[in-house]
Amino acid sequence: MLTGKKILVGVTGSIAAYKSALLVRELIKLGAQVRVVMTDSAKEFITPLTLATLSKNSVAVDFLKKSDQNGFEGEWENHVELGLWGDLFIIAPASANTLSKMVSGTCDNLLMAVYLSSKCPVWIAPAMDLDMFQHFSTQENLTKLRSKNIHVIEPQSGELASGLEGKGRMEEPEVIAALIDEHFNKPSKLRGKKIIITGGPTYEAIDPVRFIGNHSSGKTGVILADACADRGAIVTLVTGPTHQRTKNPKVNVVSVTSANEMMEAVQKNWEAAEVGIFSAAVADYRPEQSAPEKIKKKDESLQLNLVKNPDILKWAGQNKRNQYLVGFALETENELENGKKKLINKNLDLLVLNSLRDSGAGFGHDTNKVSFIKPNNKITSFELDQKVVLMNNLLDQIEFDLP
Ligand code: PMT
C-alpha cells in the first residue's frame, strides 16, 4: 500500500497520455496522495479535468493559475512547493522532447520547473515511436539520466500508435503502480539502519587562498547516500567540498573541508552507526602550518612541510564493535595486492577496489569499474558501469552479508 505517500505524476505530450489517468487511479487505489503536473501538449491528449477528478486535486499546467477561460487570477503555481511536495515524481508518459529537456535543464514549462525543483526520486516511463526510441540521441539522453539516478521504466514492445511494431509502448499503469508500491515497501535490511558515509575530496589549506586537494567529485558519496536513504536507512553523509547535491531530503549532510574536520564528524557519528561506507578521497598529508595570509611570490622555490593526516577509516576499523565497515581503494599499480593489504590493515568487511588505469573509472566520471574484495579473499569484479548501478550492487552485497 502507498498510504501516506505523496506521488507527483508528470504527464507529457504523447498518445500514451491516456494511460496516465489509469496510473493516477491505480495510485489512488493504493492509498497514495496524488498531484498531477502536465505540459500544454499533454492537454491535447487528455484533459486536466479528467486527471483532476481522478487525483482529487487540481492539476498544474501553467506558471499562472487561470481563474476561468477569460483571464488570470494573478496567482502563480508554486513549482518549488510542488517539487518538494512529492515523495516520488513519476513522469509517465515521458516524451523524447521531455527526456532531452531533462538532460539539458531546459525550463520552458511548469513540468520542467517542477522537475528542476524536485528533491525526491524521479522516475520516467518513456513512450514514443520505435525509431525515436532507438535514435542515438534518445539513447544517449537515457544513459545520462540513468547516470543521474533517474529511474527509467523501460517501454515495452508491441503495436505502436504509428502502426509500426517495436519498442516504445509505455509500460502498463498497473505495472508502474506496482513498481512504485514495491519501491516504498521493498523489505530492505538497511531500512532503519544508521549508516555513515564519507565522500568527496578533502582540501588541506596552504594559505587562505590555496590548498592541497584531489580530483574526487563527490559523486560516489552522494550516490551512496541517496541509495541508502531510498532503501530506508538513516543516513549521515560526511562530505568534503563538492558541487553534487543529494536528492533524497532525508539524508543528513555534514559538509567538511579538511581531513581533520572529516575525522571529527566521523568520530561524532561512529558510535551510533551500524554500517560505515568510506568512499572519500582523503588527503594523506597536510601542510604543517597554514599561512595566515596569502603567501607572496618572492623566491624561486617554496618549501612546504607536510605532516600526516589521521587515517579516518583505520580509526573506524580500530574502533569497530559489530559495525559493518566498507572501505574504498583507488590504486594505480599492484591494485589487487594493495587492496588486500588495506582490507586487512583497516579491519574491513569489504573493500571496493577501483583503478585509475581503467578508462572511465575512478574520479569524476559517472561510471566506474570496481571489484569487491572480502576478508575470505572472495573477489567479485564488475564491468565498467554507471556508478549508480555499481553502488546499488554494493548495497545489495552489504544487505546479503548483514545478519
Ligand atoms: O568522488 P568521485 O569522483 O565519484 O570518485 C570516487 C573515488 C574515486 C574517490 C572513490 O571511488 C574512491 O576510490 N575513494 C577512495 C579514494 C582513496 O583515496 O583511496 P585510498 O586508497 O587513498 O584510501 C583507502 C581508504 O581509506 C578509503 O576508503 C579512504 O576513504 C580511506 N582513508 C584514506 C586516507 C585517510 N587519511 N583517511 C581515510 O579514511
Tab-separated table of C-alpha atoms in Angstrom, residues 3-358:
chain	number	residue	atom	x	y	z
A	3	THR	CA	-0.873	5.096	2.378
A	4	GLY	CA	0.729	8.385	3.404
A	5	LYS	CA	2.917	8.551	0.296
A	6	LYS	CA	2.767	11.601	-1.943
A	7	ILE	CA	3.193	10.841	-5.615
A	8	LEU	CA	3.646	13.575	-8.169
A	9	VAL	CA	2.608	12.444	-11.652
A	10	GLY	CA	4.029	14.311	-14.661
A	11	VAL	CA	2.243	13.933	-17.992
A	12	THR	CA	3.810	14.977	-21.298
A	13	GLY	CA	2.552	15.068	-24.868
A	14	SER	CA	2.224	11.524	-26.134
A	15	ILE	CA	-0.622	9.327	-27.295
A	16	ALA	CA	0.112	7.255	-24.178
A	17	ALA	CA	-1.079	10.197	-22.026
A	18	TYR	CA	-4.471	8.456	-21.733
A	19	LYS	CA	-2.689	5.808	-19.633
A	20	SER	CA	-1.764	8.441	-17.046
A	21	ALA	CA	-5.432	8.546	-15.999
A	22	LEU	CA	-5.240	4.826	-15.216
A	23	LEU	CA	-1.946	5.332	-13.402
A	24	VAL	CA	-3.463	8.050	-11.213
A	25	ARG	CA	-6.438	5.772	-10.463
A	26	GLU	CA	-4.143	2.860	-9.516
A	27	LEU	CA	-2.060	5.079	-7.218
A	28	ILE	CA	-5.176	6.446	-5.507
A	29	LYS	CA	-6.452	2.866	-5.087
A	30	LEU	CA	-3.181	2.014	-3.325
A	31	GLY	CA	-3.792	4.861	-0.874
A	32	ALA	CA	-1.349	7.461	-2.244
A	33	GLN	CA	-1.977	11.184	-2.363
A	34	VAL	CA	-1.564	12.232	-5.982
A	35	ARG	CA	-0.944	15.562	-7.658
A	36	VAL	CA	-0.551	15.974	-11.395
A	37	VAL	CA	1.544	18.386	-13.422
A	38	MET	CA	1.142	18.275	-17.179
A	39	THR	CA	2.560	20.039	-20.217
A	40	ASP	CA	0.468	22.066	-22.617
A	41	SER	CA	0.829	19.453	-25.334
A	42	ALA	CA	-0.322	16.707	-22.944
A	43	LYS	CA	-3.658	18.572	-22.802
A	44	GLU	CA	-4.141	17.653	-26.471
A	45	PHE	CA	-4.286	14.014	-25.422
A	46	ILE	CA	-6.063	14.085	-22.048
A	47	THR	CA	-7.943	16.838	-20.237
A	48	PRO	CA	-6.792	18.325	-16.921
A	49	LEU	CA	-10.383	17.814	-15.725
A	50	THR	CA	-10.073	14.025	-16.037
A	51	LEU	CA	-6.802	13.994	-14.124
A	52	ALA	CA	-8.069	16.468	-11.508
A	53	THR	CA	-11.170	14.347	-10.914
A	54	LEU	CA	-9.195	11.124	-10.577
A	55	SER	CA	-6.409	12.621	-8.442
A	56	LYS	CA	-8.855	14.642	-6.294
A	57	ASN	CA	-6.521	17.611	-6.695
A	58	SER	CA	-6.284	20.492	-9.130
A	59	VAL	CA	-3.893	19.886	-12.000
A	60	ALA	CA	-0.929	22.199	-12.546
A	61	VAL	CA	-0.250	23.218	-16.139
A	62	ASP	CA	0.765	26.880	-16.300
A	63	PHE	CA	3.028	29.096	-14.255
A	64	LEU	CA	-0.021	31.322	-13.668
A	65	LYS	CA	-3.228	29.809	-12.310
A	66	LYS	CA	-6.217	30.563	-14.534
A	67	SER	CA	-9.431	31.509	-12.756
A	68	ASP	CA	-11.536	30.769	-15.827
A	69	GLN	CA	-11.180	30.861	-19.553
A	70	ASN	CA	-11.296	34.652	-19.558
A	71	GLY	CA	-8.303	35.564	-17.504
A	72	PHE	CA	-5.674	35.017	-14.867
A	73	GLU	CA	-6.241	35.127	-11.151
A	74	GLY	CA	-2.774	36.622	-10.863
A	75	GLU	CA	-1.708	33.771	-8.591
A	76	TRP	CA	1.302	31.707	-9.621
A	77	GLU	CA	1.632	27.923	-9.488
A	78	ASN	CA	4.389	27.342	-6.949
A	79	HIS	CA	6.688	24.907	-8.765
A	80	VAL	CA	9.110	24.812	-5.830
A	81	GLU	CA	6.375	23.794	-3.408
A	82	LEU	CA	5.142	21.144	-5.875
A	83	GLY	CA	8.664	19.883	-6.489
A	84	LEU	CA	9.275	19.467	-2.775
A	85	TRP	CA	5.833	18.003	-2.062
A	86	GLY	CA	6.321	14.572	-3.626
A	87	ASP	CA	7.955	11.501	-2.134
A	88	LEU	CA	8.380	10.346	-5.726
A	89	PHE	CA	7.948	12.075	-9.092
A	90	ILE	CA	6.913	9.805	-11.946
A	91	ILE	CA	6.782	11.278	-15.446
A	92	ALA	CA	4.544	8.970	-17.449
A	93	PRO	CA	4.476	9.196	-20.364
A	94	ALA	CA	7.848	10.868	-20.830
A	95	SER	CA	8.218	12.083	-24.432
A	96	ALA	CA	11.539	12.249	-26.306
A	97	ASN	CA	11.296	16.044	-26.077
A	98	THR	CA	10.973	15.985	-22.284
A	99	LEU	CA	13.869	13.498	-21.924
A	100	SER	CA	16.036	15.885	-23.892
A	101	LYS	CA	14.977	18.858	-21.755
A	102	MET	CA	15.672	16.920	-18.582
A	103	VAL	CA	19.245	16.382	-19.759
A	104	SER	CA	19.823	19.982	-20.815
A	105	GLY	CA	17.841	21.545	-17.949
A	106	THR	CA	15.612	23.468	-20.376
A	107	CYS	CA	12.998	25.119	-18.223
A	108	ASP	CA	10.299	26.215	-20.668
A	109	ASN	CA	7.223	24.796	-18.954
A	110	LEU	CA	5.876	24.191	-15.469
A	111	LEU	CA	6.609	20.455	-15.542
A	112	MET	CA	10.285	21.159	-16.162
A	113	ALA	CA	10.366	23.799	-13.396
A	114	VAL	CA	8.865	21.242	-11.008
A	115	TYR	CA	11.406	18.628	-12.144
A	116	LEU	CA	14.309	21.022	-11.608
A	117	SER	CA	12.995	21.896	-8.129
A	118	SER	CA	12.281	18.338	-7.049
A	119	LYS	CA	14.307	16.643	-4.337
A	120	CYS	CA	12.634	13.231	-4.381
A	121	PRO	CA	13.497	10.218	-6.559
A	122	VAL	CA	12.461	10.852	-10.171
A	123	TRP	CA	11.151	8.061	-12.380
A	124	ILE	CA	10.316	8.200	-16.068
A	125	ALA	CA	8.240	5.914	-18.259
A	126	PRO	CA	9.209	6.809	-21.831
A	127	ALA	CA	6.683	6.421	-24.632
A	128	MET	CA	7.395	7.105	-28.287
A	129	ASP	CA	7.688	5.590	-31.711
A	130	LEU	CA	10.300	2.828	-32.047
A	131	ASP	CA	12.654	4.822	-34.286
A	132	MET	CA	12.552	7.780	-31.921
A	133	PHE	CA	13.276	5.456	-29.032
A	134	GLN	CA	16.174	3.773	-30.815
A	135	HIS	CA	17.639	7.064	-32.036
A	136	PHE	CA	21.134	7.589	-30.662
A	137	SER	CA	20.170	10.940	-29.135
A	138	THR	CA	17.279	9.397	-27.165
A	139	GLN	CA	19.500	6.522	-26.055
A	140	GLU	CA	22.269	8.931	-25.031
A	141	ASN	CA	19.757	11.027	-23.096
A	142	LEU	CA	18.503	7.921	-21.291
A	143	THR	CA	22.061	6.903	-20.404
A	144	LYS	CA	22.741	10.363	-19.000
A	145	LEU	CA	19.516	10.372	-16.998
A	146	ARG	CA	20.250	6.900	-15.579
A	147	SER	CA	23.689	8.117	-14.553
A	148	LYS	CA	21.984	10.913	-12.592
A	149	ASN	CA	19.934	8.382	-10.653
A	150	ILE	CA	16.749	8.865	-12.691
A	151	HIS	CA	14.950	5.544	-12.703
A	152	VAL	CA	13.858	4.536	-16.200
A	153	ILE	CA	10.901	2.197	-16.604
A	154	GLU	CA	11.678	0.529	-19.915
A	155	PRO	CA	8.990	0.812	-22.587
A	156	GLN	CA	7.510	-2.407	-23.891
A	157	SER	CA	7.436	-3.846	-27.403
A	158	GLY	CA	4.201	-4.104	-29.313
A	159	GLU	CA	1.978	-2.289	-31.722
A	160	LEU	CA	2.573	1.465	-31.642
A	161	ALA	CA	0.254	4.353	-32.457
A	162	SER	CA	2.096	4.789	-35.765
A	163	GLY	CA	1.007	1.295	-36.757
A	164	LEU	CA	4.608	0.093	-36.544
A	165	GLU	CA	5.641	-2.748	-34.243
A	166	GLY	CA	8.549	-2.327	-31.841
A	167	LYS	CA	9.830	-0.998	-28.542
A	168	GLY	CA	8.258	2.258	-27.420
A	169	ARG	CA	4.930	1.467	-25.720
A	170	MET	CA	4.718	2.970	-22.255
A	171	GLU	CA	4.685	0.323	-19.530
A	172	GLU	CA	1.178	-0.522	-18.329
A	173	PRO	CA	-0.141	1.707	-15.500
A	174	GLU	CA	-0.831	-1.281	-13.216
A	175	VAL	CA	2.802	-2.372	-13.572
A	176	ILE	CA	4.129	1.149	-12.898
A	177	ALA	CA	1.922	1.462	-9.801
A	178	ALA	CA	3.093	-1.963	-8.596
A	179	LEU	CA	6.750	-0.921	-9.090
A	180	ILE	CA	6.166	2.254	-7.075
A	181	ASP	CA	4.469	0.211	-4.357
A	182	GLU	CA	7.436	-2.201	-4.321
A	183	HIS	CA	9.883	0.724	-4.180
A	184	PHE	CA	8.316	2.047	-0.988
A	185	ASN	CA	7.575	-1.278	0.628
A	186	LYS	CA	10.501	-3.413	-0.502
A	187	PRO	CA	11.894	-5.138	2.544
A	188	SER	CA	15.458	-3.984	2.939
A	189	LYS	CA	17.890	-4.917	5.674
A	190	LEU	CA	19.071	-1.301	5.508
A	191	ARG	CA	15.639	0.057	6.483
A	192	GLY	CA	16.015	1.896	9.798
A	193	LYS	CA	19.785	1.216	9.933
A	194	LYS	CA	22.081	4.111	10.790
A	195	ILE	CA	24.689	4.480	8.065
A	196	ILE	CA	27.627	6.842	7.930
A	197	ILE	CA	29.163	7.584	4.545
A	198	THR	CA	32.222	9.633	3.701
A	199	GLY	CA	32.599	11.123	0.247
A	200	GLY	CA	34.352	13.730	-1.844
A	201	PRO	CA	37.871	15.083	-1.501
A	202	THR	CA	39.451	16.911	1.412
A	203	TYR	CA	41.162	20.273	0.982
A	204	GLU	CA	44.194	20.972	3.130
A	205	ALA	CA	44.888	24.687	3.410
A	206	ILE	CA	48.292	26.065	2.421
A	207	ASP	CA	47.128	29.639	2.987
A	208	PRO	CA	43.696	31.345	2.834
A	209	VAL	CA	43.745	31.011	-0.976
A	210	ARG	CA	45.458	27.725	-1.816
A	211	PHE	CA	45.040	24.139	-0.796
A	212	ILE	CA	46.200	20.575	-1.437
A	213	GLY	CA	43.291	18.550	-2.811
A	214	ASN	CA	42.434	15.837	-5.322
A	215	HIS	CA	40.076	15.140	-8.211
A	216	SER	CA	37.244	13.435	-6.314
A	217	SER	CA	33.950	14.976	-7.458
A	218	GLY	CA	31.905	13.679	-4.535
A	219	LYS	CA	29.572	11.813	-6.919
A	220	THR	CA	30.143	8.404	-5.346
A	221	GLY	CA	29.392	9.624	-1.823
A	222	VAL	CA	26.188	11.384	-2.890
A	223	ILE	CA	25.011	8.392	-4.938
A	224	LEU	CA	25.623	6.085	-1.976
A	225	ALA	CA	23.828	8.403	0.442
A	226	ASP	CA	20.750	8.710	-1.785
A	227	ALA	CA	20.653	4.978	-2.498
A	228	CYS	CA	20.878	4.097	1.220
A	229	ALA	CA	18.158	6.640	2.100
A	230	ASP	CA	15.974	5.321	-0.734
A	231	ARG	CA	16.249	1.900	0.952
A	232	GLY	CA	15.006	3.410	4.200
A	233	ALA	CA	18.316	3.839	6.029
A	234	ILE	CA	19.034	6.782	8.337
A	235	VAL	CA	21.976	8.339	6.552
A	236	THR	CA	24.689	10.776	7.541
A	237	LEU	CA	26.896	11.815	4.641
A	238	VAL	CA	30.143	13.470	5.682
A	239	THR	CA	31.406	15.030	2.511
A	240	GLY	CA	34.343	17.144	1.501
A	241	PRO	CA	33.865	20.074	-0.907
A	242	THR	CA	31.590	19.082	-3.801
A	243	HIS	CA	29.076	20.570	-6.215
A	244	GLN	CA	26.997	17.380	-6.035
A	245	ARG	CA	23.704	17.571	-4.142
A	246	THR	CA	21.739	14.736	-2.558
A	247	LYS	CA	18.254	14.186	-3.969
A	248	ASN	CA	16.765	12.360	-1.016
A	249	PRO	CA	15.798	15.068	1.512
A	250	LYS	CA	16.205	12.600	4.377
A	251	VAL	CA	19.997	12.442	4.018
A	252	ASN	CA	21.762	14.361	6.779
A	253	VAL	CA	24.651	16.091	5.008
A	254	VAL	CA	27.645	17.214	7.075
A	255	SER	CA	29.919	19.375	4.927
A	256	VAL	CA	33.581	19.451	5.855
A	257	THR	CA	36.720	20.755	4.226
A	258	SER	CA	39.807	19.101	5.696
A	259	ALA	CA	40.707	15.575	6.833
A	260	ASN	CA	40.746	16.735	10.458
A	261	GLU	CA	37.198	18.063	10.118
A	262	MET	CA	36.097	14.829	8.431
A	263	MET	CA	37.691	12.833	11.255
A	264	GLU	CA	35.841	14.903	13.859
A	265	ALA	CA	32.476	14.411	12.118
A	266	VAL	CA	33.064	10.661	11.756
A	267	GLN	CA	34.087	10.305	15.396
A	268	LYS	CA	30.875	12.056	16.469
A	269	ASN	CA	28.706	9.668	14.457
A	270	TRP	CA	30.606	6.358	14.530
A	271	GLU	CA	29.368	5.090	17.892
A	272	ALA	CA	25.709	5.208	16.773
A	273	ALA	CA	26.362	3.865	13.267
A	274	GLU	CA	25.606	0.307	12.229
A	275	VAL	CA	27.228	0.492	8.798
A	276	GLY	CA	30.108	2.676	7.574
A	277	ILE	CA	30.949	3.230	3.907
A	278	PHE	CA	34.106	5.289	3.458
A	279	SER	CA	34.407	6.442	-0.142
A	280	ALA	CA	36.144	9.780	0.475
A	281	ALA	CA	39.470	10.550	-1.131
A	282	VAL	CA	41.201	11.889	1.967
A	283	ALA	CA	44.483	13.768	1.601
A	284	ASP	CA	47.113	11.682	3.372
A	285	TYR	CA	49.194	14.769	4.226
A	286	ARG	CA	48.507	18.410	5.060
A	287	PRO	CA	50.776	21.445	5.368
A	288	GLU	CA	52.163	21.538	8.896
A	289	GLN	CA	51.013	25.138	9.114
A	290	SER	CA	48.518	27.056	7.063
A	291	ALA	CA	49.890	30.574	6.456
A	292	PRO	CA	47.542	33.194	7.937
A	293	GLU	CA	47.966	35.465	4.871
A	294	LYS	CA	48.341	34.692	1.175
A	295	ILE	CA	51.910	33.545	0.534
A	296	LYS	CA	53.683	36.062	-1.694
A	297	LYS	CA	55.571	35.015	-4.811
A	298	LYS	CA	59.053	36.027	-3.676
A	299	ASP	CA	61.522	33.188	-4.069
A	300	GLU	CA	62.271	30.761	-6.902
A	301	SER	CA	61.074	27.820	-4.834
A	302	LEU	CA	58.838	27.264	-1.860
A	303	GLN	CA	59.203	24.505	0.712
A	304	LEU	CA	56.081	23.110	2.315
A	305	ASN	CA	56.472	20.855	5.309
A	306	LEU	CA	53.728	18.241	5.202
A	307	VAL	CA	52.510	16.213	8.169
A	308	LYS	CA	50.413	13.068	8.132
A	309	ASN	CA	46.639	13.352	8.354
A	310	PRO	CA	44.674	10.967	10.559
A	311	ASP	CA	43.599	7.791	8.755
A	312	ILE	CA	39.843	8.052	9.359
A	313	LEU	CA	38.946	4.634	8.019
A	314	LYS	CA	41.698	2.977	10.022
A	315	TRP	CA	40.412	4.679	13.159
A	316	ALA	CA	36.877	3.395	12.434
A	317	GLY	CA	38.270	-0.132	11.875
A	318	GLN	CA	40.162	0.004	15.188
A	319	ASN	CA	37.055	1.239	16.998
A	320	LYS	CA	34.672	-1.216	15.339
A	321	ARG	CA	32.260	-3.121	17.567
A	322	ASN	CA	29.896	-5.076	15.376
A	323	GLN	CA	29.523	-2.440	12.680
A	324	TYR	CA	29.843	-3.467	9.031
A	325	LEU	CA	32.688	-1.456	7.547
A	326	VAL	CA	33.380	-0.786	3.866
A	327	GLY	CA	36.474	0.988	2.564
A	328	PHE	CA	37.492	2.019	-0.914
A	329	ALA	CA	40.928	1.820	-2.512
A	330	LEU	CA	41.972	3.824	-5.511
A	331	GLU	CA	45.138	2.344	-6.906
A	332	THR	CA	47.406	2.992	-9.854
A	333	GLU	CA	49.542	-0.191	-9.663
A	334	ASN	CA	49.521	-3.631	-7.971
A	335	GLU	CA	45.848	-2.976	-7.421
A	336	LEU	CA	44.786	-6.345	-6.018
A	337	GLU	CA	47.763	-6.743	-3.733
A	338	ASN	CA	47.418	-3.201	-2.329
A	339	GLY	CA	43.662	-3.572	-1.989
A	340	LYS	CA	44.000	-6.790	0.011
A	341	LYS	CA	46.536	-5.129	2.334
A	342	LYS	CA	44.146	-2.218	3.013
A	343	LEU	CA	41.298	-4.634	3.717
A	344	ILE	CA	43.342	-6.302	6.469
A	345	ASN	CA	45.173	-3.234	7.838
A	346	LYS	CA	41.950	-1.276	8.216
A	347	ASN	CA	39.894	-4.198	9.586
A	348	LEU	CA	37.250	-4.013	6.845
A	349	ASP	CA	34.343	-6.290	5.999
A	350	LEU	CA	34.540	-5.321	2.341
A	351	LEU	CA	36.846	-3.293	0.148
A	352	VAL	CA	35.788	-1.628	-3.101
A	353	LEU	CA	38.782	-1.508	-5.411
A	354	ASN	CA	38.978	0.883	-8.354
A	355	SER	CA	41.938	1.635	-10.543
A	356	LEU	CA	42.981	4.780	-12.358
A	357	ARG	CA	44.399	2.517	-15.067
A	358	ASP	CA	40.868	1.617	-16.227
